[in-house]
């Protein structure tokens, strides 16, 4: 089944700009690549993903707070040694839950 996500051309060393959905939960963001693969529009996404970018806590602000100031966008650079071919990009947020679950259950 063809994918419906956006497909764009990019080369090794290019800067990629992605836009996230708004989130008020603090925490880091991470970007992964899968590839090179056959046809990105038909790929299942099963395979070995490689982390290529992460933003967490910078100058007293979490990634989501930093992105809110720039319309929930983030830029990262593709590795300069990237092989030619199609790739999938995965955006992952790891927003941590604060608090002590043991204390929340007590009382």
PDB file of C-alpha atoms in Angstrom:
ATOM      1  CA  UNK A   1       0.000   0.000   0.000  1.00  0.00           C
ATOM      2  CA  UNK A   2       1.503   3.384  -0.957  1.00  0.00           C
ATOM      3  CA  UNK A   3       2.444   5.717   1.877  1.00  0.00           C
ATOM      4  CA  UNK A   4       0.634   9.025   2.233  1.00  0.00           C
ATOM      5  CA  UNK A   5       3.348  10.907   4.116  1.00  0.00           C
ATOM      6  CA  UNK A   6       5.352  13.608   2.353  1.00  0.00           C
ATOM      7  CA  UNK A   7       8.228  12.545   0.125  1.00  0.00           C
ATOM      8  CA  UNK A   8      11.015  14.995  -0.667  1.00  0.00           C
ATOM      9  CA  UNK A   9      14.413  14.957  -2.319  1.00  0.00           C
ATOM     10  CA  UNK A  10      17.490  15.475  -0.134  1.00  0.00           C
ATOM     11  CA  UNK A  11      21.193  14.748  -0.369  1.00  0.00           C
ATOM     12  CA  UNK A  12      23.925  13.921   2.119  1.00  0.00           C
ATOM     13  CA  UNK A  13      24.738  16.996   4.196  1.00  0.00           C
ATOM     14  CA  UNK A  14      21.428  18.757   3.431  1.00  0.00           C
ATOM     15  CA  UNK A  15      19.554  20.515   6.213  1.00  0.00           C
ATOM     16  CA  UNK A  16      16.064  19.137   6.818  1.00  0.00           C
ATOM     17  CA  UNK A  17      13.311  21.165   8.475  1.00  0.00           C
ATOM     18  CA  UNK A  18      10.453  19.235  10.089  1.00  0.00           C
ATOM     19  CA  UNK A  19       7.297  20.460  11.765  1.00  0.00           C
ATOM     20  CA  UNK A  20       5.926  18.751  14.862  1.00  0.00           C
ATOM     21  CA  UNK A  21       2.456  18.790  16.360  1.00  0.00           C
ATOM     22  CA  UNK A  22       2.179  21.104  19.344  1.00  0.00           C
ATOM     23  CA  UNK A  23       3.001  19.555  22.708  1.00  0.00           C
ATOM     24  CA  UNK A  24       3.092  20.997  26.181  1.00  0.00           C
ATOM     25  CA  UNK A  25       4.877  17.968  27.648  1.00  0.00           C
ATOM     26  CA  UNK A  26       8.557  18.664  28.366  1.00  0.00           C
ATOM     27  CA  UNK A  27      11.246  16.357  27.024  1.00  0.00           C
ATOM     28  CA  UNK A  28      13.715  15.622  24.227  1.00  0.00           C
ATOM     29  CA  UNK A  29      13.037  14.933  20.555  1.00  0.00           C
ATOM     30  CA  UNK A  30      14.976  12.475  18.396  1.00  0.00           C
ATOM     31  CA  UNK A  31      15.139  11.884  14.636  1.00  0.00           C
ATOM     32  CA  UNK A  32      15.988   8.525  13.060  1.00  0.00           C
ATOM     33  CA  UNK A  33      16.705   7.303   9.498  1.00  0.00           C
ATOM     34  CA  UNK A  34      15.998   3.945   7.888  1.00  0.00           C
ATOM     35  CA  UNK A  35      17.758   3.176   4.633  1.00  0.00           C
ATOM     36  CA  UNK A  36      18.827   3.191   2.006  1.00  0.00           C
ATOM     37  CA  UNK A  37      15.695   1.316   1.000  1.00  0.00           C
ATOM     38  CA  UNK A  38      13.920   0.481  -2.243  1.00  0.00           C
ATOM     39  CA  UNK A  39      10.936   2.781  -2.698  1.00  0.00           C
ATOM     40  CA  UNK A  40      10.139   5.022   0.295  1.00  0.00           C
ATOM     41  CA  UNK A  41       6.500   5.254  -0.773  1.00  0.00           C
ATOM     42  CA  UNK A  42       6.087   1.472  -0.382  1.00  0.00           C
ATOM     43  CA  UNK A  43       8.416   0.754   2.544  1.00  0.00           C
ATOM     44  CA  UNK A  44       6.999  -0.881   5.681  1.00  0.00           C
ATOM     45  CA  UNK A  45       9.360   0.832   8.129  1.00  0.00           C
ATOM     46  CA  UNK A  46      10.620  -2.456   9.576  1.00  0.00           C
ATOM     47  CA  UNK A  47      14.404  -2.485   9.887  1.00  0.00           C
ATOM     48  CA  UNK A  48      17.388  -0.958  11.640  1.00  0.00           C
ATOM     49  CA  UNK A  49      16.761   2.707  12.392  1.00  0.00           C
ATOM     50  CA  UNK A  50      19.771   4.961  13.079  1.00  0.00           C
ATOM     51  CA  UNK A  51      19.615   8.030  15.330  1.00  0.00           C
ATOM     52  CA  UNK A  52      20.861  11.092  13.450  1.00  0.00           C
ATOM     53  CA  UNK A  53      19.702  13.991  15.633  1.00  0.00           C
ATOM     54  CA  UNK A  54      18.522  14.754  19.146  1.00  0.00           C
ATOM     55  CA  UNK A  55      17.566  17.890  21.017  1.00  0.00           C
ATOM     56  CA  UNK A  56      16.850  17.805  24.724  1.00  0.00           C
ATOM     57  CA  UNK A  57      17.419  20.432  27.420  1.00  0.00           C
ATOM     58  CA  UNK A  58      19.167  23.566  26.136  1.00  0.00           C
ATOM     59  CA  UNK A  59      19.729  26.743  28.150  1.00  0.00           C
ATOM     60  CA  UNK A  60      16.918  25.946  30.585  1.00  0.00           C
ATOM     61  CA  UNK A  61      14.347  24.883  27.970  1.00  0.00           C
ATOM     62  CA  UNK A  62      13.134  21.504  26.721  1.00  0.00           C
ATOM     63  CA  UNK A  63      12.916  20.809  22.980  1.00  0.00           C
ATOM     64  CA  UNK A  64       9.152  21.434  22.837  1.00  0.00           C
ATOM     65  CA  UNK A  65       9.592  24.870  24.450  1.00  0.00           C
ATOM     66  CA  UNK A  66      12.330  25.780  21.957  1.00  0.00           C
ATOM     67  CA  UNK A  67      10.191  24.634  19.007  1.00  0.00           C
ATOM     68  CA  UNK A  68       7.126  26.567  20.187  1.00  0.00           C
ATOM     69  CA  UNK A  69       9.028  29.777  19.444  1.00  0.00           C
ATOM     70  CA  UNK A  70       9.557  28.691  15.813  1.00  0.00           C
ATOM     71  CA  UNK A  71       6.118  27.312  14.858  1.00  0.00           C
ATOM     72  CA  UNK A  72       6.963  23.817  16.221  1.00  0.00           C
ATOM     73  CA  UNK A  73       9.780  23.345  13.678  1.00  0.00           C
ATOM     74  CA  UNK A  74      13.230  21.836  14.084  1.00  0.00           C
ATOM     75  CA  UNK A  75      16.161  21.674  11.675  1.00  0.00           C
ATOM     76  CA  UNK A  76      18.851  19.008  11.494  1.00  0.00           C
ATOM     77  CA  UNK A  77      21.577  18.069   9.021  1.00  0.00           C
ATOM     78  CA  UNK A  78      21.700  14.739   7.239  1.00  0.00           C
ATOM     79  CA  UNK A  79      24.992  12.872   7.703  1.00  0.00           C
ATOM     80  CA  UNK A  80      27.606  13.884   5.109  1.00  0.00           C
ATOM     81  CA  UNK A  81      28.432  10.227   4.385  1.00  0.00           C
ATOM     82  CA  UNK A  82      24.842   9.228   3.603  1.00  0.00           C
ATOM     83  CA  UNK A  83      24.578   6.701   0.763  1.00  0.00           C
ATOM     84  CA  UNK A  84      22.379   7.585  -2.193  1.00  0.00           C
ATOM     85  CA  UNK A  85      18.857   6.151  -2.087  1.00  0.00           C
ATOM     86  CA  UNK A  86      15.475   6.443  -0.434  1.00  0.00           C
ATOM     87  CA  UNK A  87      15.180   6.837   3.350  1.00  0.00           C
ATOM     88  CA  UNK A  88      12.425   7.046   5.904  1.00  0.00           C
ATOM     89  CA  UNK A  89      12.653   9.678   8.643  1.00  0.00           C
ATOM     90  CA  UNK A  90      11.095   8.995  12.037  1.00  0.00           C
ATOM     91  CA  UNK A  91      10.393  11.772  14.541  1.00  0.00           C
ATOM     92  CA  UNK A  92      10.243  10.571  18.126  1.00  0.00           C
ATOM     93  CA  UNK A  93       9.412  12.448  21.295  1.00  0.00           C
ATOM     94  CA  UNK A  94      10.353  11.072  24.674  1.00  0.00           C
ATOM     95  CA  UNK A  95       8.369  13.309  26.956  1.00  0.00           C
ATOM     96  CA  UNK A  96       9.068  12.167  30.477  1.00  0.00           C
ATOM     97  CA  UNK A  97       6.398  11.871  33.114  1.00  0.00           C
ATOM     98  CA  UNK A  98       7.349  13.655  36.282  1.00  0.00           C
ATOM     99  CA  UNK A  99       6.452  12.442  39.728  1.00  0.00           C
ATOM    100  CA  UNK A 100       6.898   9.372  41.864  1.00  0.00           C
ATOM    101  CA  UNK A 101       4.319   6.714  40.972  1.00  0.00           C
ATOM    102  CA  UNK A 102       4.652   5.091  44.393  1.00  0.00           C
ATOM    103  CA  UNK A 103       3.704   8.334  46.126  1.00  0.00           C
ATOM    104  CA  UNK A 104       0.816   8.897  43.705  1.00  0.00           C
ATOM    105  CA  UNK A 105      -0.684   5.514  44.627  1.00  0.00           C
ATOM    106  CA  UNK A 106      -0.380   6.074  48.349  1.00  0.00           C
ATOM    107  CA  UNK A 107      -3.272   7.764  50.094  1.00  0.00           C
TER     108      UNK A 107
END
